C-alpha cells in the first residue's frame, strides 16, 4: 500500500504520514516536503525535503486522484490495526 511505501522509501513516521498533503508533493523535482509548524511537528521539529525514488513516485501516482489529503481514512484505519 501507499502507506507502507511512504514509510519504507521516504522514512516518514506515522504522524508525518497522516499530515502529508497533496500540495507537499513536488512532481517536477520528485521531492516530498515534510513541513513542521506549530501544532504539527515532524519527528525532529525540522522541516525537510525528501527525494522520491521511482517506487515511491509510482505509489503516490496510483493513489485516488480525488483525495486532497495523501492518506485517506482507509489508510488511517489500516495504520491503527498495526
PDB file of C-alpha atoms in Angstrom:
ATOM      1  CA  UNK A   1       0.000   0.000   0.000  1.00  0.00           C
ATOM      2  CA  UNK A   2       0.985   3.653  -0.304  1.00  0.00           C
ATOM      3  CA  UNK A   3       1.310   3.859   3.473  1.00  0.00           C
ATOM      4  CA  UNK A   4       3.968   1.152   3.600  1.00  0.00           C
ATOM      5  CA  UNK A   5       5.830   2.503   0.569  1.00  0.00           C
ATOM      6  CA  UNK A   6       5.970   6.000   2.126  1.00  0.00           C
ATOM      7  CA  UNK A   7       7.244   4.564   5.386  1.00  0.00           C
ATOM      8  CA  UNK A   8       9.950   2.444   3.789  1.00  0.00           C
ATOM      9  CA  UNK A   9      11.072   4.678   0.914  1.00  0.00           C
ATOM     10  CA  UNK A  10      10.672   8.132   2.498  1.00  0.00           C
ATOM     11  CA  UNK A  11      11.399   7.291   6.135  1.00  0.00           C
ATOM     12  CA  UNK A  12       8.285   9.065   7.370  1.00  0.00           C
ATOM     13  CA  UNK A  13       6.933   8.349  10.817  1.00  0.00           C
ATOM     14  CA  UNK A  14       3.216   7.775  11.415  1.00  0.00           C
ATOM     15  CA  UNK A  15       2.297  11.354  12.335  1.00  0.00           C
ATOM     16  CA  UNK A  16       4.208  12.713   9.316  1.00  0.00           C
ATOM     17  CA  UNK A  17       2.340  10.325   7.018  1.00  0.00           C
ATOM     18  CA  UNK A  18      -1.055  11.429   8.294  1.00  0.00           C
ATOM     19  CA  UNK A  19      -0.222  15.117   7.884  1.00  0.00           C
ATOM     20  CA  UNK A  20       1.144  14.823   4.351  1.00  0.00           C
ATOM     21  CA  UNK A  21      -0.990  16.677   1.807  1.00  0.00           C
ATOM     22  CA  UNK A  22      -1.008  16.560  -1.971  1.00  0.00           C
ATOM     23  CA  UNK A  23       0.487  20.066  -2.040  1.00  0.00           C
ATOM     24  CA  UNK A  24       3.544  18.615  -0.274  1.00  0.00           C
ATOM     25  CA  UNK A  25       4.418  16.562  -3.374  1.00  0.00           C
ATOM     26  CA  UNK A  26       6.590  18.329  -5.944  1.00  0.00           C
ATOM     27  CA  UNK A  27       6.232  16.193  -9.062  1.00  0.00           C
ATOM     28  CA  UNK A  28       8.664  18.323 -11.102  1.00  0.00           C
ATOM     29  CA  UNK A  29      11.577  17.841  -8.698  1.00  0.00           C
ATOM     30  CA  UNK A  30      10.352  14.477  -7.360  1.00  0.00           C
ATOM     31  CA  UNK A  31      10.564  15.623  -3.755  1.00  0.00           C
ATOM     32  CA  UNK A  32       8.269  15.476  -0.728  1.00  0.00           C
ATOM     33  CA  UNK A  33       8.086  18.462   1.600  1.00  0.00           C
ATOM     34  CA  UNK A  34       7.636  17.376   5.208  1.00  0.00           C
ATOM     35  CA  UNK A  35       6.726  20.582   6.999  1.00  0.00           C
ATOM     36  CA  UNK A  36       6.997  21.264  10.714  1.00  0.00           C
ATOM     37  CA  UNK A  37       4.979  24.105  12.195  1.00  0.00           C
ATOM     38  CA  UNK A  38       3.053  24.981  15.317  1.00  0.00           C
ATOM     39  CA  UNK A  39       0.540  22.267  16.081  1.00  0.00           C
ATOM     40  CA  UNK A  40       2.080  19.805  13.608  1.00  0.00           C
ATOM     41  CA  UNK A  41       5.699  18.989  14.255  1.00  0.00           C
ATOM     42  CA  UNK A  42       7.891  16.481  12.479  1.00  0.00           C
ATOM     43  CA  UNK A  43       9.790  13.880  14.478  1.00  0.00           C
ATOM     44  CA  UNK A  44      12.748  16.243  14.995  1.00  0.00           C
ATOM     45  CA  UNK A  45      10.781  19.538  14.691  1.00  0.00           C
ATOM     46  CA  UNK A  46      12.624  20.450  11.456  1.00  0.00           C
ATOM     47  CA  UNK A  47      11.036  20.720   8.019  1.00  0.00           C
ATOM     48  CA  UNK A  48      12.786  18.723   5.337  1.00  0.00           C
ATOM     49  CA  UNK A  49      12.641  17.871   1.638  1.00  0.00           C
ATOM     50  CA  UNK A  50      12.846  14.171   0.781  1.00  0.00           C
ATOM     51  CA  UNK A  51      13.814  12.908  -2.697  1.00  0.00           C
ATOM     52  CA  UNK A  52      11.329  10.403  -4.135  1.00  0.00           C
ATOM     53  CA  UNK A  53      12.666   7.264  -5.805  1.00  0.00           C
ATOM     54  CA  UNK A  54      10.747   5.541  -8.623  1.00  0.00           C
ATOM     55  CA  UNK A  55       8.917   3.157  -6.279  1.00  0.00           C
ATOM     56  CA  UNK A  56       7.634   6.000  -4.107  1.00  0.00           C
ATOM     57  CA  UNK A  57       6.712   8.144  -7.102  1.00  0.00           C
ATOM     58  CA  UNK A  58       4.675   5.340  -8.685  1.00  0.00           C
ATOM     59  CA  UNK A  59       2.876   4.534  -5.415  1.00  0.00           C
ATOM     60  CA  UNK A  60       1.903   8.187  -4.968  1.00  0.00           C
ATOM     61  CA  UNK A  61       0.714   8.445  -8.577  1.00  0.00           C
ATOM     62  CA  UNK A  62      -1.561   5.409  -8.088  1.00  0.00           C
ATOM     63  CA  UNK A  63      -3.407   6.899  -5.111  1.00  0.00           C
ATOM     64  CA  UNK A  64      -7.035   8.004  -5.652  1.00  0.00           C
ATOM     65  CA  UNK A  65      -6.945  11.240  -7.706  1.00  0.00           C
ATOM     66  CA  UNK A  66      -9.869  12.797  -5.814  1.00  0.00           C
ATOM     67  CA  UNK A  67      -8.041  12.712  -2.493  1.00  0.00           C
ATOM     68  CA  UNK A  68      -6.963  16.135  -1.246  1.00  0.00           C
ATOM     69  CA  UNK A  69      -5.014  14.594   1.621  1.00  0.00           C
ATOM     70  CA  UNK A  70      -2.473  11.933   0.767  1.00  0.00           C
ATOM     71  CA  UNK A  71      -3.523   9.490   3.459  1.00  0.00           C
ATOM     72  CA  UNK A  72      -7.191   8.581   3.149  1.00  0.00           C
ATOM     73  CA  UNK A  73      -9.325   7.479   6.059  1.00  0.00           C
ATOM     74  CA  UNK A  74      -8.952   3.900   4.807  1.00  0.00           C
ATOM     75  CA  UNK A  75      -5.165   4.158   5.188  1.00  0.00           C
ATOM     76  CA  UNK A  76      -5.556   5.665   8.652  1.00  0.00           C
ATOM     77  CA  UNK A  77      -7.685   2.692   9.721  1.00  0.00           C
ATOM     78  CA  UNK A  78      -5.090   0.351   8.239  1.00  0.00           C
ATOM     79  CA  UNK A  79      -2.311   2.039  10.226  1.00  0.00           C
ATOM     80  CA  UNK A  80      -4.165   1.749  13.521  1.00  0.00           C
ATOM     81  CA  UNK A  81      -4.512  -2.015  13.016  1.00  0.00           C
ATOM     82  CA  UNK A  82      -0.730  -2.461  13.110  1.00  0.00           C
TER      83      UNK A  82
END
